Coordinates of C-alpha atoms in Angstrom, one line a residue:
X114 CA 14.0 29.2 5.9
X115 CA 16.6 26.9 7.6
X116 CA 17.1 23.4 6.1
X117 CA 15.8 21.8 9.3
X118 CA 12.5 23.7 9.0
X119 CA 12.3 22.8 5.3
X120 CA 12.6 19.1 6.1
X121 CA 10.1 19.3 9.0
X122 CA 7.6 21.2 6.8
X123 CA 8.0 18.7 3.9
X124 CA 7.5 15.9 6.4
X125 CA 4.3 17.5 7.7
X126 CA 3.0 18.0 4.1
X127 CA 3.7 14.3 3.3
X128 CA 1.9 13.2 6.5
X129 CA -1.1 15.4 5.7
X130 CA -1.1 14.2 2.1
X131 CA -1.0 10.5 3.1
X132 CA -4.0 10.9 5.3
X133 CA -6.0 13.0 2.8
X134 CA -5.3 10.8 -0.2
X135 CA -6.0 7.6 1.8
X136 CA -9.4 9.0 3.0
X137 CA -10.6 10.9 0.0
X138 CA -8.5 9.9 -3.1
X139 CA -6.6 12.1 -5.5
X140 CA -9.5 14.1 -7.1
X141 CA -11.3 14.9 -3.8
X142 CA -8.1 16.2 -2.2
X143 CA -7.0 19.7 -2.8
X144 CA -3.6 21.2 -2.4
X145 CA -5.2 23.8 -0.1
X146 CA -6.7 21.1 2.1
X147 CA -3.3 19.4 2.5
X148 CA -1.5 22.6 3.2
X149 CA -4.2 23.6 5.7
X150 CA -3.8 20.2 7.5
X151 CA -0.1 20.8 7.6
X152 CA -0.5 24.4 8.8
X153 CA 1.5 25.9 5.9
X154 CA 0.8 27.9 2.8
X155 CA -0.2 25.9 -0.3
X156 CA 2.6 27.4 -2.3
X157 CA 5.1 25.3 -0.3
X158 CA 3.6 22.2 -2.0
X159 CA 4.7 23.5 -5.3
X160 CA 8.1 24.6 -4.0
X161 CA 8.9 21.2 -2.4
X162 CA 7.1 18.8 -4.8
X163 CA 6.5 20.7 -8.0
X164 CA 2.8 19.7 -8.3
X165 CA 0.0 17.7 -6.7
X166 CA 0.8 14.6 -8.8
X167 CA 4.4 14.4 -7.5
X168 CA 3.2 14.9 -4.0
X169 CA 0.7 12.0 -4.5
X170 CA 3.5 9.8 -5.9
X171 CA 5.8 10.5 -3.0
X172 CA 3.1 10.2 -0.4
X173 CA 2.0 6.8 -1.6
X174 CA 5.4 5.3 -2.2
X175 CA 5.5 3.0 0.8
X176 CA 5.3 -0.5 -0.6
X177 CA 7.8 -2.3 1.4
X178 CA 11.1 -3.0 -0.4
X179 CA 12.1 -5.9 1.9
X180 CA 8.9 -7.9 1.3
X181 CA 10.7 -10.3 -0.9
X182 CA 13.5 -10.9 1.5
X183 CA 13.3 -14.2 3.5
X184 CA 12.4 -17.8 3.0
X185 CA 10.1 -18.5 0.0
X186 CA 7.7 -20.5 2.0
X187 CA 7.0 -17.5 4.2
X188 CA 6.4 -15.0 1.4
X189 CA 2.6 -15.2 1.6
X190 CA 2.8 -14.7 5.4
X191 CA 5.0 -11.6 4.9
X192 CA 2.4 -10.3 2.4
X193 CA -0.4 -10.9 4.9
X194 CA 1.6 -9.0 7.5
X195 CA 2.2 -6.1 5.1
X196 CA -1.1 -5.8 3.4
X197 CA -3.5 -6.8 6.2
X198 CA -1.8 -6.4 9.6
X199 CA 0.9 -3.7 9.2
X200 CA 0.5 -0.5 11.1
X201 CA -0.5 1.9 8.4
X202 CA -1.5 4.7 10.8
X203 CA 0.2 7.2 8.4
X204 CA -2.5 6.3 5.9
X205 CA -5.5 6.5 8.3
X206 CA -5.0 2.8 9.1
X207 CA -5.1 1.5 5.5
X208 CA -2.4 0.2 3.2
X209 CA -1.1 2.8 0.7
X210 CA -2.6 0.7 -2.1
X211 CA -6.0 1.8 -0.8
X212 CA -5.2 5.4 -1.4
X213 CA -4.1 4.5 -4.9
X214 CA -7.3 2.5 -5.5
X215 CA -9.4 5.5 -4.4
X216 CA -7.5 7.5 -7.0
X217 CA -7.7 4.9 -9.8
X218 CA -9.9 7.1 -12.1
X219 CA -6.6 8.3 -13.5
X220 CA -4.9 6.1 -16.1
X221 CA -1.4 6.9 -14.7
X222 CA -2.4 5.8 -11.2
X223 CA -4.0 2.6 -12.6
X224 CA -0.8 2.0 -14.5
X225 CA 1.3 2.6 -11.3
X226 CA -0.9 0.2 -9.3
X227 CA -0.6 -2.4 -12.0
X228 CA 3.2 -2.0 -12.2
X229 CA 3.7 -2.1 -8.4
X230 CA 1.3 -4.9 -7.7
X231 CA 2.4 -7.0 -10.6
X232 CA 6.1 -6.5 -10.1
X233 CA 6.1 -6.7 -6.3
X234 CA 3.4 -9.1 -5.4
X235 CA 2.1 -11.1 -8.4
X236 CA 5.5 -11.7 -9.9
X237 CA 7.0 -13.0 -6.7
X238 CA 4.0 -15.4 -6.2
X239 CA 4.1 -16.5 -9.9
X240 CA 7.8 -17.5 -9.4
X241 CA 6.7 -19.7 -6.5
X242 CA 3.7 -21.3 -8.3
X243 CA 4.1 -24.8 -9.6
X244 CA 2.3 -26.2 -12.6
X245 CA 0.2 -24.6 -15.3
X246 CA -1.5 -21.2 -15.1
X247 CA 1.0 -19.8 -12.6
X248 CA 0.3 -16.2 -13.6
X249 CA -3.4 -16.7 -13.2
X250 CA -3.1 -18.4 -9.8
X251 CA -0.7 -15.8 -8.6
X252 CA -3.1 -13.0 -9.6
X253 CA -6.0 -14.9 -7.9
X254 CA -4.0 -15.2 -4.6
X255 CA -3.0 -11.5 -4.9
X256 CA -6.6 -10.5 -5.4
X257 CA -7.7 -12.5 -2.4
X258 CA -5.1 -11.0 -0.1
X259 CA -5.9 -7.4 -1.3
X260 CA -9.6 -8.2 -0.9
X261 CA -9.0 -9.4 2.7
X262 CA -7.1 -6.2 3.4
X263 CA -9.9 -4.0 2.0
X264 CA -12.7 -5.9 3.8
X265 CA -10.7 -5.7 7.1
X266 CA -9.6 -2.0 7.0
X267 CA -12.0 -0.2 4.7
X268 CA -15.3 -2.1 5.0
X269 CA -14.5 -3.4 8.6
X270 CA -16.5 -6.6 8.2
X271 CA -17.0 -8.0 11.7
X272 CA -15.1 -11.2 11.6
X273 CA -12.1 -9.9 9.7
X274 CA -11.9 -6.7 11.7
X275 CA -11.5 -8.6 14.9
X276 CA -9.3 -11.4 13.4
X277 CA -5.6 -11.5 14.1
X278 CA -2.8 -13.2 12.3
X279 CA -3.3 -16.5 14.2
X280 CA -6.9 -16.6 13.2
X281 CA -6.1 -16.2 9.5
X282 CA -3.0 -18.3 9.3
X283 CA -4.4 -21.7 8.7
X284 CA -6.8 -20.4 6.0
X285 CA -4.1 -18.3 4.4
X286 CA -1.7 -21.3 4.3
X287 CA -4.4 -23.6 2.9
X288 CA -5.6 -21.2 0.1
X289 CA -2.0 -20.2 -0.8
X290 CA -0.9 -23.9 -1.0
X291 CA -3.9 -24.7 -3.1
X292 CA -3.3 -21.9 -5.5
X293 CA 0.5 -22.1 -5.7
X294 CA 0.6 -25.9 -5.7
X295 CA 3.1 -26.1 -2.9
X296 CA 3.1 -25.8 0.9
X297 CA 3.2 -22.2 2.3
X298 CA 3.4 -21.0 5.9
X299 CA 0.5 -18.9 7.2
X300 CA 2.7 -17.2 9.8
X301 CA 6.2 -16.0 10.3
X302 CA 8.2 -15.9 13.5
X303 CA 9.0 -12.3 12.9

């Protein structure tokens, strides 16, 4: 098989895996289902990824690296854009964290969620928080943002499903400022 075909096949497998894991979680997704969705033999998953767990890890590795870049007062707005309003079509319209949450029956997945959420989101918010209980307030804000994302994309509650960034911005800014003890922007110009 030519290198170009290998890369195209690997990309199709990752795309199929993202959708399956996002919709069904780790346990309910079989290697055969993913391979069938990609139109290839299941053996290629083992050839390219080694096992289902490595495929899952690679398929759910899309937490944005540049989330922390930019003005501090816009961090919450960037998180809102990423968690709630980004185009996650590759995951069936949901943030990759949702796929990981659907697979959280596994301790290693729960640990990965904890590490990624705490080191990416909570830690950055904690560094911005002023006053006592910074860690707790950062976790509360993180939980609120993740909850909004889940209610909007998974549950599709009516008001959140139709809301746009401008609708949420004043509420996000007010809650973030209240929990972090400092003014935060609810929107970014980006």
